[in-house]
mmCIF file of C-alpha atoms and ligand atoms in Angstrom:
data_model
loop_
_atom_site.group_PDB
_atom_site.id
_atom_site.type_symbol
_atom_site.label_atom_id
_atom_site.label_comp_id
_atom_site.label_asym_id
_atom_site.label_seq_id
_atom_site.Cartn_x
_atom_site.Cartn_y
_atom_site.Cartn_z
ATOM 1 C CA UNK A 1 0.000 0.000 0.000
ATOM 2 C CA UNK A 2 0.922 3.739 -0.435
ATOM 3 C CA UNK A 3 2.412 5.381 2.159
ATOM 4 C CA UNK A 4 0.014 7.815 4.107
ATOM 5 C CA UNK A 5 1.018 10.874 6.268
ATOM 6 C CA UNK A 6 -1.475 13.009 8.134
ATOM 7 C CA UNK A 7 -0.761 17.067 8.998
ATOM 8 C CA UNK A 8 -2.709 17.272 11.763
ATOM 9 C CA UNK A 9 -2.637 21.442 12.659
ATOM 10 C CA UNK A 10 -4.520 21.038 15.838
ATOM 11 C CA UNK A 11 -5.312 24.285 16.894
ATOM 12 C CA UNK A 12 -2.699 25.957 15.180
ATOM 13 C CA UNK A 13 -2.686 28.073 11.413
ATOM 14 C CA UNK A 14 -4.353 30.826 9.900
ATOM 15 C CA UNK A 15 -5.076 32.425 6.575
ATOM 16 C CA UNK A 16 -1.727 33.815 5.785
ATOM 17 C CA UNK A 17 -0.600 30.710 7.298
ATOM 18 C CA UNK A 18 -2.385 28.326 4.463
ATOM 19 C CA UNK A 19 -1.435 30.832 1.987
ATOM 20 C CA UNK A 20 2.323 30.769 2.824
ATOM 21 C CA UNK A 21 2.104 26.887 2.729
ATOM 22 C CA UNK A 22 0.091 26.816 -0.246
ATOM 23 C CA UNK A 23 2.819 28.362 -1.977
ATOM 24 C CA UNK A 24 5.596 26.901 -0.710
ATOM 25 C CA UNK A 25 3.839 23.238 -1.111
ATOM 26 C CA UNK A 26 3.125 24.439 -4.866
ATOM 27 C CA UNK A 27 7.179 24.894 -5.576
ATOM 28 C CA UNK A 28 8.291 21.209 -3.879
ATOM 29 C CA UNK A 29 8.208 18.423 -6.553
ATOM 30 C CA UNK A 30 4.906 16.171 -6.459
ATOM 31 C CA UNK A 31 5.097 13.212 -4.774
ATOM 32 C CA UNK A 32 4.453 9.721 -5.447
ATOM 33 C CA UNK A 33 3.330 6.374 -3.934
ATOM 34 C CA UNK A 34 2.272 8.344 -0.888
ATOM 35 C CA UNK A 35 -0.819 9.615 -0.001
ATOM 36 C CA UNK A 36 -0.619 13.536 1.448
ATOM 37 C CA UNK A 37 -3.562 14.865 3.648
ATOM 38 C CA UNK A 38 -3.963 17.721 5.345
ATOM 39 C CA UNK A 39 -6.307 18.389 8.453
ATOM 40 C CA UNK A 40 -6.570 22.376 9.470
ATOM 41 C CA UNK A 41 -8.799 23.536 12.384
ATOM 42 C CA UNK A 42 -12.741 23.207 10.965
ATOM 43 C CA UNK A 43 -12.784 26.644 9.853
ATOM 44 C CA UNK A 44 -10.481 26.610 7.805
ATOM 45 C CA UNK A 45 -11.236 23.100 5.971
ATOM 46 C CA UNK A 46 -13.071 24.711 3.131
ATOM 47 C CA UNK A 47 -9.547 27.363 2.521
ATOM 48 C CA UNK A 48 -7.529 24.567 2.033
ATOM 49 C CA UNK A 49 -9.944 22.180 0.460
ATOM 50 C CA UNK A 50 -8.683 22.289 -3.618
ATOM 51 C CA UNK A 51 -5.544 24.412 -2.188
ATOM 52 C CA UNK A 52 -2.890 22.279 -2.786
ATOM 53 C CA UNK A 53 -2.524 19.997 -5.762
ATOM 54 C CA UNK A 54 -1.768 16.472 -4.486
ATOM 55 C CA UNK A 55 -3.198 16.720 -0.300
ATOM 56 C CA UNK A 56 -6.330 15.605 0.844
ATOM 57 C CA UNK A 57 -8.319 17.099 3.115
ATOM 58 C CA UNK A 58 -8.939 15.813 6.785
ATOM 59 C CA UNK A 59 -10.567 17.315 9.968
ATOM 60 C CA UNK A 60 -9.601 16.679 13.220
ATOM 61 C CA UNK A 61 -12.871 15.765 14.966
ATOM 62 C CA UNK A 62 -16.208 14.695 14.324
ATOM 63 C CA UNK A 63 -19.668 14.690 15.730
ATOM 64 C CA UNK A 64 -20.849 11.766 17.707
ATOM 65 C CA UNK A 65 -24.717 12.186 16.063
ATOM 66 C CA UNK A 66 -26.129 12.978 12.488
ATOM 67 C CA UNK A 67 -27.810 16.279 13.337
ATOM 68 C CA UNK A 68 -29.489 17.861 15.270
ATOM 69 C CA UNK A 69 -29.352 20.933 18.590
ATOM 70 C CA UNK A 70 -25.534 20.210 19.220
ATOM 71 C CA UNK A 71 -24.080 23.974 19.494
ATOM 72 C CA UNK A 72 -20.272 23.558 18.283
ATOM 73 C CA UNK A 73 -20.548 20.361 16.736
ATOM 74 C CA UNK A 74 -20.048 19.242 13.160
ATOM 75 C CA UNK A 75 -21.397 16.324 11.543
ATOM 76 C CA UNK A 76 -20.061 13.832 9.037
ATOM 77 C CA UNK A 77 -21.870 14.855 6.307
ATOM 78 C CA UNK A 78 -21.045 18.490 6.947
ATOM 79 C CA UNK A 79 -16.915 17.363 6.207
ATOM 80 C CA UNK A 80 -18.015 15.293 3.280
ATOM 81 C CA UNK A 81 -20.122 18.182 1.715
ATOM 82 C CA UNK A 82 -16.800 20.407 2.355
ATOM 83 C CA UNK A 83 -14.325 18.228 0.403
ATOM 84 C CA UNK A 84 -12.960 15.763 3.506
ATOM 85 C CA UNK A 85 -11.747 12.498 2.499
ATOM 86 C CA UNK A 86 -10.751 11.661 6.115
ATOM 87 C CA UNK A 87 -11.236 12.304 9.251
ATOM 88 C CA UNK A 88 -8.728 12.148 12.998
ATOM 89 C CA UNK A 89 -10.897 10.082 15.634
ATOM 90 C CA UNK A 90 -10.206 9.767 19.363
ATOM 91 C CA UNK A 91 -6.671 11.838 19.295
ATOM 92 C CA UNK A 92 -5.059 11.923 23.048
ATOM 93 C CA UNK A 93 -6.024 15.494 23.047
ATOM 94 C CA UNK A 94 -9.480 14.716 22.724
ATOM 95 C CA UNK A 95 -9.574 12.093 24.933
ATOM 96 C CA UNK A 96 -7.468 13.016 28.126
ATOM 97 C CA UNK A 97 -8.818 17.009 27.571
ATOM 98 C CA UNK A 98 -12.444 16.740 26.347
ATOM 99 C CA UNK A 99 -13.320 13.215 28.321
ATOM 100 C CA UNK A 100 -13.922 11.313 24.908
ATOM 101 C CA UNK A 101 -14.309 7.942 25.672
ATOM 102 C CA UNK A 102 -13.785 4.639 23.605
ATOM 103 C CA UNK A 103 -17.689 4.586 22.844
ATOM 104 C CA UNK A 104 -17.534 7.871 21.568
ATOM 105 C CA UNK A 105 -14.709 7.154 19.284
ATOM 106 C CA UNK A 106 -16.289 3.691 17.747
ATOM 107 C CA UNK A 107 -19.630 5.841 16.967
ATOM 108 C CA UNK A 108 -17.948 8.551 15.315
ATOM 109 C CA UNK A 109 -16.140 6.174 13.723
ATOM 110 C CA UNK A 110 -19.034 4.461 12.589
ATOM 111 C CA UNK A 111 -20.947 7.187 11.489
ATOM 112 C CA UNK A 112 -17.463 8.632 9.543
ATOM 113 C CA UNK A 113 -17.235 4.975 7.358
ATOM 114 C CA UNK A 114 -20.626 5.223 6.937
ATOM 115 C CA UNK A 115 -20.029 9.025 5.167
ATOM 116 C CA UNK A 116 -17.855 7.394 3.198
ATOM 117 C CA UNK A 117 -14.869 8.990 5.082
ATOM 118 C CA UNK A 118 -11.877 7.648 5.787
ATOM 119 C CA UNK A 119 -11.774 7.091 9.511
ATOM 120 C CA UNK A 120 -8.194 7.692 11.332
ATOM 121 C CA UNK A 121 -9.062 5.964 15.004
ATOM 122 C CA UNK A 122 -5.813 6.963 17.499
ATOM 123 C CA UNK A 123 -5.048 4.675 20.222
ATOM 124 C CA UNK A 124 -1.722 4.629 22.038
ATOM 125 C CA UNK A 125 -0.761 4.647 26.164
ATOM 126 C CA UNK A 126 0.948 6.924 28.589
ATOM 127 C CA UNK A 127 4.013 7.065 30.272
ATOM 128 C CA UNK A 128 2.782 5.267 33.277
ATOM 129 C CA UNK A 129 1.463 2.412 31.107
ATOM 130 C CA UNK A 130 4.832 2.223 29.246
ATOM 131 C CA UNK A 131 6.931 2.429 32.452
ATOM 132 C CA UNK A 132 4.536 -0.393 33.972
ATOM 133 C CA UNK A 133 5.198 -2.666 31.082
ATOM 134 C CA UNK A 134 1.411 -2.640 30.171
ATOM 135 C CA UNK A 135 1.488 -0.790 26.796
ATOM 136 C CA UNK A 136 0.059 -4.040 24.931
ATOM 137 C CA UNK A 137 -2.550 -4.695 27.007
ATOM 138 C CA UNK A 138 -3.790 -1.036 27.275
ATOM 139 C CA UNK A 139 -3.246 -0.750 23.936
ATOM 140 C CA UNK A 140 -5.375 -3.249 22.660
ATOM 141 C CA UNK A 141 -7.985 -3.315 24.761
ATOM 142 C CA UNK A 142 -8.024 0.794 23.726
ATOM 143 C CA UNK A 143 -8.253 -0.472 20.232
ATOM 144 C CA UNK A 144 -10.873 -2.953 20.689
ATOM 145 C CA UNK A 145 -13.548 -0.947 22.534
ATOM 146 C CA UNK A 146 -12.928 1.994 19.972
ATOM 147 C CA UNK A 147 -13.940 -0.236 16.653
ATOM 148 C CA UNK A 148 -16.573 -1.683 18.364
ATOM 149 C CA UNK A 149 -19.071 -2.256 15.572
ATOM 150 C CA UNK A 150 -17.231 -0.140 13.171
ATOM 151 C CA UNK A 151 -16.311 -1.861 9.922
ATOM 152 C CA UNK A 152 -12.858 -2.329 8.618
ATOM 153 C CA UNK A 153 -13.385 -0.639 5.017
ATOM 154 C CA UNK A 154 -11.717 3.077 5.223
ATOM 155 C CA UNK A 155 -10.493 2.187 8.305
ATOM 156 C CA UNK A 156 -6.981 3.667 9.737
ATOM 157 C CA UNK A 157 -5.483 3.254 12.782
ATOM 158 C CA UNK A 158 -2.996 5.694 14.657
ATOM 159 C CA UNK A 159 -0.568 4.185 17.209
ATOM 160 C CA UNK A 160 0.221 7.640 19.071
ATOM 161 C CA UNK A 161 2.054 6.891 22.762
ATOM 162 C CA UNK A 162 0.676 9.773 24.512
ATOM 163 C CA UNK A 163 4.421 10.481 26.085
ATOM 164 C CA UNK A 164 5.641 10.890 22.313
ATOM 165 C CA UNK A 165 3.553 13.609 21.414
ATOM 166 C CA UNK A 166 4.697 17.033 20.982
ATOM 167 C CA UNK A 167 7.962 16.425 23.399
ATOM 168 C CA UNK A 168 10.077 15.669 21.010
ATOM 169 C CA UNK A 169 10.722 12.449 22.488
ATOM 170 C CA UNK A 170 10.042 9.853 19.553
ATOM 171 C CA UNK A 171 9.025 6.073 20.487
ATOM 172 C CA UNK A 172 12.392 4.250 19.105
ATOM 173 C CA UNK A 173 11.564 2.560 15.584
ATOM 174 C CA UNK A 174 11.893 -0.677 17.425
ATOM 175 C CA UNK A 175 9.447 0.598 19.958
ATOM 176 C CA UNK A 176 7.313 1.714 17.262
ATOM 177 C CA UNK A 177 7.580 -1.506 15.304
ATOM 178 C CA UNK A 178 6.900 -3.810 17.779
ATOM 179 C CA UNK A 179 3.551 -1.954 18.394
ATOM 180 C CA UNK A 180 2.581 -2.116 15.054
ATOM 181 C CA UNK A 181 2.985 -5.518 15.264
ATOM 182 C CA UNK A 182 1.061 -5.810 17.851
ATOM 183 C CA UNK A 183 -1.796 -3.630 16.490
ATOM 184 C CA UNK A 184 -1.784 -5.543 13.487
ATOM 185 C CA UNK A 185 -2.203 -9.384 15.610
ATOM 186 C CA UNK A 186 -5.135 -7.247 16.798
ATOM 187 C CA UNK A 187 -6.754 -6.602 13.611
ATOM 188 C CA UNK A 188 -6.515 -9.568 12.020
ATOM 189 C CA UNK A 189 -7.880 -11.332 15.046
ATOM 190 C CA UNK A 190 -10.706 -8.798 14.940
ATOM 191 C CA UNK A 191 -11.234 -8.568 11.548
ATOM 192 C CA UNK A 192 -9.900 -11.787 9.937
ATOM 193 C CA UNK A 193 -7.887 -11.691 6.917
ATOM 194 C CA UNK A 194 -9.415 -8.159 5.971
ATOM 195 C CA UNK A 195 -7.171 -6.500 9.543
ATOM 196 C CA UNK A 196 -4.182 -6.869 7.174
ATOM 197 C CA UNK A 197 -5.167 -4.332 4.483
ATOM 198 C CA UNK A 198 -5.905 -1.327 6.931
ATOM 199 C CA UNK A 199 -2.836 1.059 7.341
ATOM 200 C CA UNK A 200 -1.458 1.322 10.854
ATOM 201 C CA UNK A 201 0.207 4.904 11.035
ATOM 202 C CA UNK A 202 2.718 6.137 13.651
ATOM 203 C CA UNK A 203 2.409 9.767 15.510
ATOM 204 C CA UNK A 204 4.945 11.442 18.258
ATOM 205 C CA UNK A 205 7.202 13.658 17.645
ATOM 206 C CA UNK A 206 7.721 12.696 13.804
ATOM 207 C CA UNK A 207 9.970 14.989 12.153
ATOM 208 C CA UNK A 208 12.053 14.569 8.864
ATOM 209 C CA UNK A 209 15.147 13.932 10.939
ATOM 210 C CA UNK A 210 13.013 10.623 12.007
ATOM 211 C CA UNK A 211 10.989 9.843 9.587
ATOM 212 C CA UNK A 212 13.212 7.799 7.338
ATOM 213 C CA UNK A 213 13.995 5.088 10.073
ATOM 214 C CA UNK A 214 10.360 4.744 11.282
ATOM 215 C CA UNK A 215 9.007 4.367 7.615
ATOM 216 C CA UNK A 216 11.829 1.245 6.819
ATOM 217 C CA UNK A 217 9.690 -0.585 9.268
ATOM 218 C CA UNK A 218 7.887 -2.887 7.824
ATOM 219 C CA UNK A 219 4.098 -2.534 10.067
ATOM 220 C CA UNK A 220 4.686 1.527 9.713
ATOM 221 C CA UNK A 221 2.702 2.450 6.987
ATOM 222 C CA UNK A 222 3.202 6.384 7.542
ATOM 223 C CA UNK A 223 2.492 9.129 10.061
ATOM 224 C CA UNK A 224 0.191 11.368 11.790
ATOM 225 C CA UNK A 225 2.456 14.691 12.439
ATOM 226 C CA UNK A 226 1.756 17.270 14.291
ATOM 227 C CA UNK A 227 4.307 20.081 14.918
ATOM 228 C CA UNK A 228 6.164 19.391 11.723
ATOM 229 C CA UNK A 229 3.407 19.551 9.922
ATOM 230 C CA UNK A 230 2.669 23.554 10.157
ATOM 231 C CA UNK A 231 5.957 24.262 7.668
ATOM 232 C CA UNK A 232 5.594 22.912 4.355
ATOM 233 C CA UNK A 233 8.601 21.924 3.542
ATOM 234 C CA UNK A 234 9.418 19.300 6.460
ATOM 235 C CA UNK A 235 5.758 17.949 6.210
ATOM 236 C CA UNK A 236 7.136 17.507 2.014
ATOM 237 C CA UNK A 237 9.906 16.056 3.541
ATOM 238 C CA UNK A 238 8.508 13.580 5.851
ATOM 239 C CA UNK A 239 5.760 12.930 3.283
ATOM 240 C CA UNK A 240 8.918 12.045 0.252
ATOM 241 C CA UNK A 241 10.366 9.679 3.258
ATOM 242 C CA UNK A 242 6.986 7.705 3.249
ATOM 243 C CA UNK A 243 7.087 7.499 -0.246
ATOM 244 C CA UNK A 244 10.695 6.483 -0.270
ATOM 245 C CA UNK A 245 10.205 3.718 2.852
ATOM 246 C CA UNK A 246 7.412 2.225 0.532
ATOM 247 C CA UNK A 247 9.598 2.009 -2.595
HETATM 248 P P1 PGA B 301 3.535 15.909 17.271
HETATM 249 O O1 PGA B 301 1.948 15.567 17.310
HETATM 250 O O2 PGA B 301 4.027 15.440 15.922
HETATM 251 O O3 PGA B 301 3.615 17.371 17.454
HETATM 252 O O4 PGA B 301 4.160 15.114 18.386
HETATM 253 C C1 PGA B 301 1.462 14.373 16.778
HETATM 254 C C2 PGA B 301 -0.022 14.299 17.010
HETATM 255 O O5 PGA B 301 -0.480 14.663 18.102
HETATM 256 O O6 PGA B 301 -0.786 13.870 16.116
#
């Protein structure tokens, strides 16, 4: 499969800020065998959607419901009417800061697939987890409850260790690998056969000086970036690593 790598902006950017990337992304040389996608804060999803030749668009979140009297919240359909070919579930950020539980996650994810979105579910444990030895268990058991019910066509899973992200302190590609691994036993006991096809993506701290060593591993099928992300040239960078790792 094609290598895929995320930008997720979080609540970072502005206009000048797509504009400037815009034109710097428009100079680098267009990449192949790797698929580019960008997710900006929601209001800026329909300025970058058709922006840049060769990025899909992403958001960051979703609504939990179809429609209805949810002040702040945006649906499924509302991402898919603006050009969004994917969609972040269940970051950290969103779980350890806004309370979103597992059950949340597998219903957004649901109702995502069902949009016809591609639906990026992030799992991964914390430092205390790690330094107890228990990041498999918590792990999967994470990953379980959040695809309850949800199918595995446009399905894409994050491994993100929460002590990884935005520290600068990147799991170790063996770390990282072994994981994956992991993640992957879990799919394919979930999902039969079908768990092999969907791409397991690594986030924390991924950078271009990184990249290159994660993507040579052979269950890291590309990256959810944040902070590197925001400048186009080392999210080109990291992306033209992907693309190189799948080769
Ligand atoms: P980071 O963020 O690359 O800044 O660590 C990754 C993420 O949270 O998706």
């Amino acid at each position: 499969m094609a290598g895929l790598v995320i930008a997720n902006w979080k609540m970072h950017g502005s206009l000048e800020l797509i504009a400037e990337f815009s034109k710097e992304w428009r100079a680098l040389p267009r990449l192949t065998d790797v698929n580019a996608v960008l997710c900006p804060p929601a209001p800026y999803l329909a300025s970058v959607s058709g922006a840049l030749e060769g990025v899909a668009l992403g958001a960051q979140n979703c609504a939990d419901r179809i429609e209805g009297a949810f002040t702040g919240e945006v649906s499924v359909q509302m991402l898919s009417d603006l050009g969004c070919g994917y969609v972040i579930i269940g970051h950290s950020e969103r779980r350890a800061l806004y309370n979103e539980t597992d059950a949340q996650v597998a219903v957004k994810a649901q109702l995502a697939i069902a949009q016809g979105l591609q639906a990026v579910v992030c799992v991964g444990e914390t430092l205390a987890h790690r330094d107890a030895d228990q990041q498999d268990k918590v792990v999967t058991e994470q990953l379980l409850r959040s695809l309850a019910e949800v199918p595995c066509e446009n399905l894409v899973v994050a491994y993100e260790p929460v002590w990884a992200i935005g520290t600068g302190r990147t799991a170790t590609p063996a770390q990282a690998e072994a994981m994956h691994g992991v993640i992957r036993e879990c799919l394919q006991g979930h999902f039969g056969e079908a768990g092999a096809g969907i791409p397991v993506i690594y986030g924390g701290s991924v950078k271009p000086e990184n990249a290159g060593v994660l993507f040579e591993c052979d269950n890291i099928d590309g990256a959810l970036v944040g902070g590197a992300s925001l400048n186009a040239n080392s999210f080109w960078q990291i992306a033209s690593a992907a693309s190189a790792g799948r080769a």
